[in-house]
């Protein structure tokens, strides 16, 4: 609510966009924190949370590296010109490799 009221002091141009982004940011972080708490409460919760972080890191790093090094075929140039099919393949491969369970 504070984000919406704070934005009222500026001109009306872009109000809905800015207020929506502020409310989304204020809700998103506590939502993810609640999800992390539920994940750690289960059996082997700490390991699950660690694998969750590893998968996200592997996905982003592998997609970026493959896209930069060998990316030649854009997925959707009008939406995101730098996203490539090779980056998608890199994301999938590194996430699959990072997701192999050591247990």
Short mmCIF file of C-alpha atoms in Angstrom, two decimals:
data_model
loop_
_atom_site.label_atom_id
_atom_site.label_comp_id
_atom_site.label_asym_id
_atom_site.label_seq_id
_atom_site.Cartn_x
_atom_site.Cartn_y
_atom_site.Cartn_z
CA UNK A 1 0.00 0.00 0.00
CA UNK A 2 2.89 2.34 0.77
CA UNK A 3 4.20 1.93 -2.79
CA UNK A 4 0.85 2.96 -4.26
CA UNK A 5 0.55 6.01 -1.98
CA UNK A 6 4.19 6.99 -2.57
CA UNK A 7 3.68 6.88 -6.35
CA UNK A 8 0.67 9.25 -6.08
CA UNK A 9 3.05 12.18 -5.47
CA UNK A 10 4.42 11.92 -9.04
CA UNK A 11 2.59 12.68 -12.31
CA UNK A 12 -0.01 10.18 -13.52
CA UNK A 13 2.12 9.06 -16.50
CA UNK A 14 3.05 5.38 -15.97
CA UNK A 15 1.28 5.14 -12.59
CA UNK A 16 -0.26 1.71 -13.16
CA UNK A 17 3.02 0.24 -14.39
CA UNK A 18 5.04 1.63 -11.48
CA UNK A 19 2.47 0.74 -8.83
CA UNK A 20 2.12 -2.80 -10.20
CA UNK A 21 5.88 -3.30 -10.21
CA UNK A 22 6.16 -2.03 -6.65
CA UNK A 23 3.39 -4.27 -5.36
CA UNK A 24 4.86 -7.25 -7.22
CA UNK A 25 8.28 -6.67 -5.66
CA UNK A 26 6.77 -6.29 -2.19
CA UNK A 27 4.88 -9.61 -2.52
CA UNK A 28 7.48 -11.62 -4.47
CA UNK A 29 10.27 -11.71 -1.87
CA UNK A 30 8.14 -12.86 1.11
CA UNK A 31 6.44 -15.44 -1.14
CA UNK A 32 9.80 -16.96 -2.07
CA UNK A 33 10.95 -16.85 1.54
CA UNK A 34 7.84 -18.79 2.57
CA UNK A 35 8.52 -21.33 -0.16
CA UNK A 36 12.11 -21.74 1.09
CA UNK A 37 10.88 -22.26 4.64
CA UNK A 38 8.46 -24.97 3.51
CA UNK A 39 11.20 -26.63 1.51
CA UNK A 40 13.63 -26.71 4.44
CA UNK A 41 10.97 -28.08 6.81
CA UNK A 42 10.66 -31.32 4.82
CA UNK A 43 12.95 -34.35 5.12
CA UNK A 44 16.45 -33.49 3.86
CA UNK A 45 15.28 -29.87 3.64
CA UNK A 46 18.72 -28.28 3.70
CA UNK A 47 19.87 -30.53 0.87
CA UNK A 48 16.75 -29.72 -1.15
CA UNK A 49 17.30 -26.00 -0.72
CA UNK A 50 20.94 -26.37 -1.74
CA UNK A 51 20.02 -28.34 -4.87
CA UNK A 52 17.41 -25.69 -5.69
CA UNK A 53 20.10 -23.00 -5.57
CA UNK A 54 22.54 -25.12 -7.55
CA UNK A 55 19.97 -25.76 -10.28
CA UNK A 56 19.18 -22.08 -10.66
CA UNK A 57 22.85 -21.17 -10.83
CA UNK A 58 23.66 -23.93 -13.32
CA UNK A 59 20.68 -23.00 -15.48
CA UNK A 60 21.61 -19.31 -15.68
CA UNK A 61 25.35 -19.84 -16.06
CA UNK A 62 25.06 -22.59 -18.67
CA UNK A 63 22.51 -20.67 -20.72
CA UNK A 64 24.59 -17.51 -20.65
CA UNK A 65 27.86 -19.26 -21.51
CA UNK A 66 26.38 -21.30 -24.36
CA UNK A 67 24.47 -18.31 -25.72
CA UNK A 68 27.52 -16.06 -25.72
CA UNK A 69 29.97 -18.62 -27.05
CA UNK A 70 27.95 -20.52 -29.65
CA UNK A 71 24.55 -18.78 -29.84
CA UNK A 72 23.64 -18.12 -33.48
CA UNK A 73 19.92 -18.93 -33.80
CA UNK A 74 17.59 -16.47 -32.00
CA UNK A 75 14.49 -17.88 -30.30
CA UNK A 76 12.19 -14.84 -30.44
CA UNK A 77 14.05 -11.81 -31.83
CA UNK A 78 11.16 -9.40 -31.34
CA UNK A 79 10.81 -10.25 -27.64
CA UNK A 80 14.42 -10.92 -26.60
CA UNK A 81 17.01 -10.57 -29.37
CA UNK A 82 19.85 -12.12 -27.36
CA UNK A 83 18.07 -15.37 -26.39
CA UNK A 84 19.20 -18.27 -28.55
CA UNK A 85 18.36 -21.93 -29.00
CA UNK A 86 21.95 -22.77 -28.15
CA UNK A 87 21.55 -20.93 -24.83
CA UNK A 88 18.45 -22.99 -24.10
CA UNK A 89 20.38 -26.18 -24.78
CA UNK A 90 23.20 -24.96 -22.52
CA UNK A 91 20.68 -24.24 -19.76
CA UNK A 92 19.12 -27.67 -20.02
CA UNK A 93 22.44 -29.51 -20.08
CA UNK A 94 24.03 -27.69 -17.15
CA UNK A 95 20.85 -27.90 -15.05
CA UNK A 96 20.64 -31.63 -15.76
CA UNK A 97 24.28 -32.06 -14.79
CA UNK A 98 23.84 -29.96 -11.63
CA UNK A 99 20.68 -31.83 -10.69
CA UNK A 100 22.26 -35.23 -10.49
CA UNK A 101 21.64 -36.26 -6.93
CA UNK A 102 24.71 -37.31 -4.92
CA UNK A 103 22.43 -39.07 -2.40
#
